[in-house]
PDB file of C-alpha atoms in Angstrom:
ATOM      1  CA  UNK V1482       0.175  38.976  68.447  1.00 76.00           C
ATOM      2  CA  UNK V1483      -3.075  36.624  68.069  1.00 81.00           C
ATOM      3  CA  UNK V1484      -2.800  33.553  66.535  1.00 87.00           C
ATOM      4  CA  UNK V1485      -3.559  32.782  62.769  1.00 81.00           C
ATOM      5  CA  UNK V1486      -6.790  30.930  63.479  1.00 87.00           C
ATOM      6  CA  UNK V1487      -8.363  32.830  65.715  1.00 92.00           C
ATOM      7  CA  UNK V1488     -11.361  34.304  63.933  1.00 92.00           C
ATOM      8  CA  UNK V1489     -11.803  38.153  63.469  1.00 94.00           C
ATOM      9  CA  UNK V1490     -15.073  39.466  63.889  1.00 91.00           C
ATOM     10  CA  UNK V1491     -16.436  42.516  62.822  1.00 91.00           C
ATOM     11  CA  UNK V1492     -19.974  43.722  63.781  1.00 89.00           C
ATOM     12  CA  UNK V1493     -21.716  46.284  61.371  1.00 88.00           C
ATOM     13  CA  UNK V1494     -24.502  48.631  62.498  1.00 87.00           C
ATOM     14  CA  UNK V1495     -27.695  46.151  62.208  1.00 84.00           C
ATOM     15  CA  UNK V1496     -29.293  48.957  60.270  1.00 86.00           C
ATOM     16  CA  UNK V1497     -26.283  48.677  57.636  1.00 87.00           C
ATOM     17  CA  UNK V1498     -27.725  45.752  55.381  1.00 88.00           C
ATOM     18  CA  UNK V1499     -24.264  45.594  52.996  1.00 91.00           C
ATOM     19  CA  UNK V1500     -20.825  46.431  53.256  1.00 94.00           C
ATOM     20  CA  UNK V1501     -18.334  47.239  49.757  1.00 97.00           C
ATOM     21  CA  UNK V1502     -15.075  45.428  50.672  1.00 97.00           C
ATOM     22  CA  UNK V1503     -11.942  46.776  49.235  1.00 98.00           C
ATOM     23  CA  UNK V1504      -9.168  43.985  49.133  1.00 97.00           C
ATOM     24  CA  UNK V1505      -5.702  45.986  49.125  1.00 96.00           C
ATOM     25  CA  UNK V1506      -2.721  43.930  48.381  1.00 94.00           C
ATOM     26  CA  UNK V1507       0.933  44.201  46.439  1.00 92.00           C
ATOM     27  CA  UNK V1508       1.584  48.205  46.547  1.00 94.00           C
ATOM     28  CA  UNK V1509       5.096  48.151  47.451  1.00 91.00           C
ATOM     29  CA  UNK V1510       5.441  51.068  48.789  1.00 93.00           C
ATOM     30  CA  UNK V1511       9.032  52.032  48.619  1.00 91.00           C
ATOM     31  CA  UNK V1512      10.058  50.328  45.297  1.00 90.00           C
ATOM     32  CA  UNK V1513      10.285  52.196  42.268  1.00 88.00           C
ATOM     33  CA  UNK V1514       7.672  50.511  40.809  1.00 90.00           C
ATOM     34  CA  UNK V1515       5.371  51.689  43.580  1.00 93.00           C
ATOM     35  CA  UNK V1516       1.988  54.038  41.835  1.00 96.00           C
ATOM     36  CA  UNK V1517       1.340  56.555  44.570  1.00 96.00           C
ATOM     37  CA  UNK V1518      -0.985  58.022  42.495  1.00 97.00           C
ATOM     38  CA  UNK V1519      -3.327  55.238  42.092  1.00 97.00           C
ATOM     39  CA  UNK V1520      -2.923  54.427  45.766  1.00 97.00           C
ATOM     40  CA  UNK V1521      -4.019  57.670  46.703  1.00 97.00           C
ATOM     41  CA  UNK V1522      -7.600  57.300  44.391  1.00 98.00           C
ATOM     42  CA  UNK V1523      -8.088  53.789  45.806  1.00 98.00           C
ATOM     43  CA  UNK V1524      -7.258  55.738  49.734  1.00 98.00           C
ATOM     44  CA  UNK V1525     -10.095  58.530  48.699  1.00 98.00           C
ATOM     45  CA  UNK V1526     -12.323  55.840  47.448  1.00 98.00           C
ATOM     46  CA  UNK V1527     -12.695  53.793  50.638  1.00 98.00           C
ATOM     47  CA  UNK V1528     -12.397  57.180  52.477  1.00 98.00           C
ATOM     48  CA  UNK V1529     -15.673  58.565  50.589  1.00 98.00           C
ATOM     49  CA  UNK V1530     -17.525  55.314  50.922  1.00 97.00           C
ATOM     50  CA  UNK V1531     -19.371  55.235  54.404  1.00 95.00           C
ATOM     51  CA  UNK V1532     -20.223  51.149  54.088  1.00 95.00           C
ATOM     52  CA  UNK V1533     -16.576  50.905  53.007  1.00 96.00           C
ATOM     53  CA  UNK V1534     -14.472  47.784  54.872  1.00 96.00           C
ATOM     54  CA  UNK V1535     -10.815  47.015  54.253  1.00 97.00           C
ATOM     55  CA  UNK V1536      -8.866  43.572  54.096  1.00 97.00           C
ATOM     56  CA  UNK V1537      -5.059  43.979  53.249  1.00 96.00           C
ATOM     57  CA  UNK V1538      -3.425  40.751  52.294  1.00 92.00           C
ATOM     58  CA  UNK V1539       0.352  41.450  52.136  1.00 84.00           C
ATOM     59  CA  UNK V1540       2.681  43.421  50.615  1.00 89.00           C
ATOM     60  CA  UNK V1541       1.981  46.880  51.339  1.00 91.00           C
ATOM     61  CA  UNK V1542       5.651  47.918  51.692  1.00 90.00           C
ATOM     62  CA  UNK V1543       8.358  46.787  49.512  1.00 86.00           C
ATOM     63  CA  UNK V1544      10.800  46.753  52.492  1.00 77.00           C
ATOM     64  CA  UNK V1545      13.817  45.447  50.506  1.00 64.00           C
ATOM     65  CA  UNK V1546      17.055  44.334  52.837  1.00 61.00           C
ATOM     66  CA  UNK V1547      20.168  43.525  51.585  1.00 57.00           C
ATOM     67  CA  UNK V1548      19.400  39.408  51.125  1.00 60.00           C
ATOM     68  CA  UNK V1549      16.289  40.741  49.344  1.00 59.00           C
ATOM     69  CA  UNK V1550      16.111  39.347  45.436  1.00 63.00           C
ATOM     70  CA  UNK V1551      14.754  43.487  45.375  1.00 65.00           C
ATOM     71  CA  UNK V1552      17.776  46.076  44.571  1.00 63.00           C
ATOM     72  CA  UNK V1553      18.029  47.518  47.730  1.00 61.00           C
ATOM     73  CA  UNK V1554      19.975  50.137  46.203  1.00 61.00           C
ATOM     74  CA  UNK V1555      16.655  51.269  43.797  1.00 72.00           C
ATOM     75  CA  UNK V1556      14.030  51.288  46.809  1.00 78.00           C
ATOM     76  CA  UNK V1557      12.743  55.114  46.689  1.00 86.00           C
ATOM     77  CA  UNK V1558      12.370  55.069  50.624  1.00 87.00           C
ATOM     78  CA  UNK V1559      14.021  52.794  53.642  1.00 86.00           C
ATOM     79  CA  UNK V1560      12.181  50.695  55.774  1.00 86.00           C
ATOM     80  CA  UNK V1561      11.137  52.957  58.363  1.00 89.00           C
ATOM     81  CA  UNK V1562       9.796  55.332  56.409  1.00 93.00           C
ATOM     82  CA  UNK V1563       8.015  52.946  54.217  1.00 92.00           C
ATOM     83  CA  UNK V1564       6.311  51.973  57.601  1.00 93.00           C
ATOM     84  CA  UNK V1565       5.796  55.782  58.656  1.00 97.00           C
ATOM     85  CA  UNK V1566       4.051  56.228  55.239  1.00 97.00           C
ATOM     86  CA  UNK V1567       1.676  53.059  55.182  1.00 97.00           C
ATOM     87  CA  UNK V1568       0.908  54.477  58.586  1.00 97.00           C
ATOM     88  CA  UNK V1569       0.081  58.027  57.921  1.00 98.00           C
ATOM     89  CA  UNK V1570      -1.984  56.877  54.417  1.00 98.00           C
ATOM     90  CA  UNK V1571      -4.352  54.578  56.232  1.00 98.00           C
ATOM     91  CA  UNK V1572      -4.728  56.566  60.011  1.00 98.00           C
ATOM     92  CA  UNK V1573      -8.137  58.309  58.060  1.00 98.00           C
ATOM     93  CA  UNK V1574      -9.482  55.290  57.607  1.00 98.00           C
ATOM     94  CA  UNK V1575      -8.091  52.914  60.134  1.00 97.00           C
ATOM     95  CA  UNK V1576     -11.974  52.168  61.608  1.00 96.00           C
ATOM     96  CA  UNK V1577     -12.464  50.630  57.885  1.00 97.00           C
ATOM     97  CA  UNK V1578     -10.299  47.673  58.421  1.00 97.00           C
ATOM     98  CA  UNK V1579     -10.864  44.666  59.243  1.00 96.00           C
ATOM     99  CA  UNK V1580      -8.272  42.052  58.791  1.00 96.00           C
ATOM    100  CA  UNK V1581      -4.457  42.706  57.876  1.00 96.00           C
ATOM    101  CA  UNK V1582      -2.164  40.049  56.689  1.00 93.00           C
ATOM    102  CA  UNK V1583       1.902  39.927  55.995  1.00 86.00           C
ATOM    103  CA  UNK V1584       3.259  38.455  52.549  1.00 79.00           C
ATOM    104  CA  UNK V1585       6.540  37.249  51.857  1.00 69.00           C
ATOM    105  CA  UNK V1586       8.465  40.663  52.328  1.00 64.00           C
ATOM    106  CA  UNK V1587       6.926  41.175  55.943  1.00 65.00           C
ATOM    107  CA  UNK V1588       8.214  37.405  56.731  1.00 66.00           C
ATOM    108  CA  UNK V1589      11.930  38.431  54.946  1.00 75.00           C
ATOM    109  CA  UNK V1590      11.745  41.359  57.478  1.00 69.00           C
ATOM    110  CA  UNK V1591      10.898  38.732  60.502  1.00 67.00           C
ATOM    111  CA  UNK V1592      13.169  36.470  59.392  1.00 70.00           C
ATOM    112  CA  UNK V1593      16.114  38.330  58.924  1.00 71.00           C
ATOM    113  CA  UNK V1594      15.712  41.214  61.664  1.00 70.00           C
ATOM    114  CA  UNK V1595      12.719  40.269  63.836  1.00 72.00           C
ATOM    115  CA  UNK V1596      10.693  42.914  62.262  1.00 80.00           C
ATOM    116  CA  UNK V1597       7.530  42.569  61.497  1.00 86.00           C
ATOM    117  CA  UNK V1598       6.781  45.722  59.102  1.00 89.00           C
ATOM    118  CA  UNK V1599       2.324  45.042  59.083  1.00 91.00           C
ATOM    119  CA  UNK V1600       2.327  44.764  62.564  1.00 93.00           C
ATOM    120  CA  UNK V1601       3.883  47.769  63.326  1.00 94.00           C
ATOM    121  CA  UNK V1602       1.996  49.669  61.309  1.00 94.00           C
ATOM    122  CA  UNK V1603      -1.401  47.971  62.586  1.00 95.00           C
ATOM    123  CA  UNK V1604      -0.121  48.635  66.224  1.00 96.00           C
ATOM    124  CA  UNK V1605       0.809  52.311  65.645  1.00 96.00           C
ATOM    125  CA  UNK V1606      -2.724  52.472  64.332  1.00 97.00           C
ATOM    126  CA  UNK V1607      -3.759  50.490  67.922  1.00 97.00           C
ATOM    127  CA  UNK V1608      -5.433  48.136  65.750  1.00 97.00           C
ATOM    128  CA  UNK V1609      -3.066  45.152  66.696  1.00 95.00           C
ATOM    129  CA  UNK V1610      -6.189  42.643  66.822  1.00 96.00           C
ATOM    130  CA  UNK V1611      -6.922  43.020  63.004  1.00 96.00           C
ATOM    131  CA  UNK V1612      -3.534  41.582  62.109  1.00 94.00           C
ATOM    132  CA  UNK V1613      -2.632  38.111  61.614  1.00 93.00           C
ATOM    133  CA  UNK V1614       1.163  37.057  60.424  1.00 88.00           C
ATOM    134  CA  UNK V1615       0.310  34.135  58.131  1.00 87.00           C
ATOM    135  CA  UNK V1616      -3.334  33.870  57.527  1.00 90.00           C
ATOM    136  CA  UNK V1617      -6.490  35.574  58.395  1.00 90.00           C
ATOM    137  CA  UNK V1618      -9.854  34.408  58.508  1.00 93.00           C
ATOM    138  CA  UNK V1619     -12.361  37.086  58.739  1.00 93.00           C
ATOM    139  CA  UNK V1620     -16.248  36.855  59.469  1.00 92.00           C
ATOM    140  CA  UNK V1621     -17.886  40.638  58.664  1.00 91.00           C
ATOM    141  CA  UNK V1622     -21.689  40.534  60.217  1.00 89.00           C
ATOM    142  CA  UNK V1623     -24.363  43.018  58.719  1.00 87.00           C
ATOM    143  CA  UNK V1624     -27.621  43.633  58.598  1.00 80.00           C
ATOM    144  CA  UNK V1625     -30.544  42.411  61.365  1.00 72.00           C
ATOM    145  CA  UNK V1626     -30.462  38.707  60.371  1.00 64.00           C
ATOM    146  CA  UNK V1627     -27.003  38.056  61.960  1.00 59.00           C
ATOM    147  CA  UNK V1628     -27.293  37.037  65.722  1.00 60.00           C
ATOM    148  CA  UNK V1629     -24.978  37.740  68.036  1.00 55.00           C
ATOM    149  CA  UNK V1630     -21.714  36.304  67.006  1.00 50.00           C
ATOM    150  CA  UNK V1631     -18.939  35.546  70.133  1.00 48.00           C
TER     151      UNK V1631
END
């Protein structure tokens, strides 16, 4: 895993002047409370958008454990397949992110069973560089006016 403050750097086509960046954070995927529905619309958005980039900033699965303040006992899937379904929902557009980062249920996971829930999902999608654990800082370069950033 790379450290927090290493920069990630993402180089757009030069001929691409613009990006739309669509922040995705807090679906809980696996609690009750989780709205597939509009998860799926934001999914086909980004999907349908070819200058679409993605930054995910915690939260994406629910992944309740017993010494969770979440009723384990309500979640609508376990933690694997919460994992196996973040997975499969973002493999279409996987070359859209850029930058993943954990939230506090990812660092309950580590914490408690050395399992860090994000990162799996980012290396199953063999995009482990685009994760951080506790912060990201991202630097997205478009257009012809941006020289060639190391």
């Amino acid at each position: 895993m790379l450290s927090d403050f290493k920069m990630i750097v993402r180089k757009l086509p030069r001929e691409q002047t613009y990006c739309n960046l669509y922040p995705l954070a807090d679906v809980h995927i696996g609690s009750a409370e989780f709205n597939e529905p509009m998860f799926k619309q934001w999914l086909k958005t980004v999907s349908d958008d070819e200058y679409g980039a993605v930054v995910m900033a915690g939260d994406l699965m629910n992944f309740g454990l017993k010494s969770s303040k979440t009723n384990v006992y309500e979640e609508t899937m376990r933690p694997r397949q919460q994992k196996e379904y973040l997975y499969e929902a973002l493999l279409p557009i996987k070359d859209k992110i850029v930058a993943a980062c954990g939230g506090n249920h990812c660092y309950r996971a580590i914490k408690e069973a050395d399992d860090d829930p994000l990162y799996d999902v980012m290396a199953m999608l063999r995009i482990p560089e685009a994760y951080r654990q506790n912060i990201c800082f991202a630097k997205i370069c478009v257009g012809t006016t941006y020289r060639d950033w190391e």
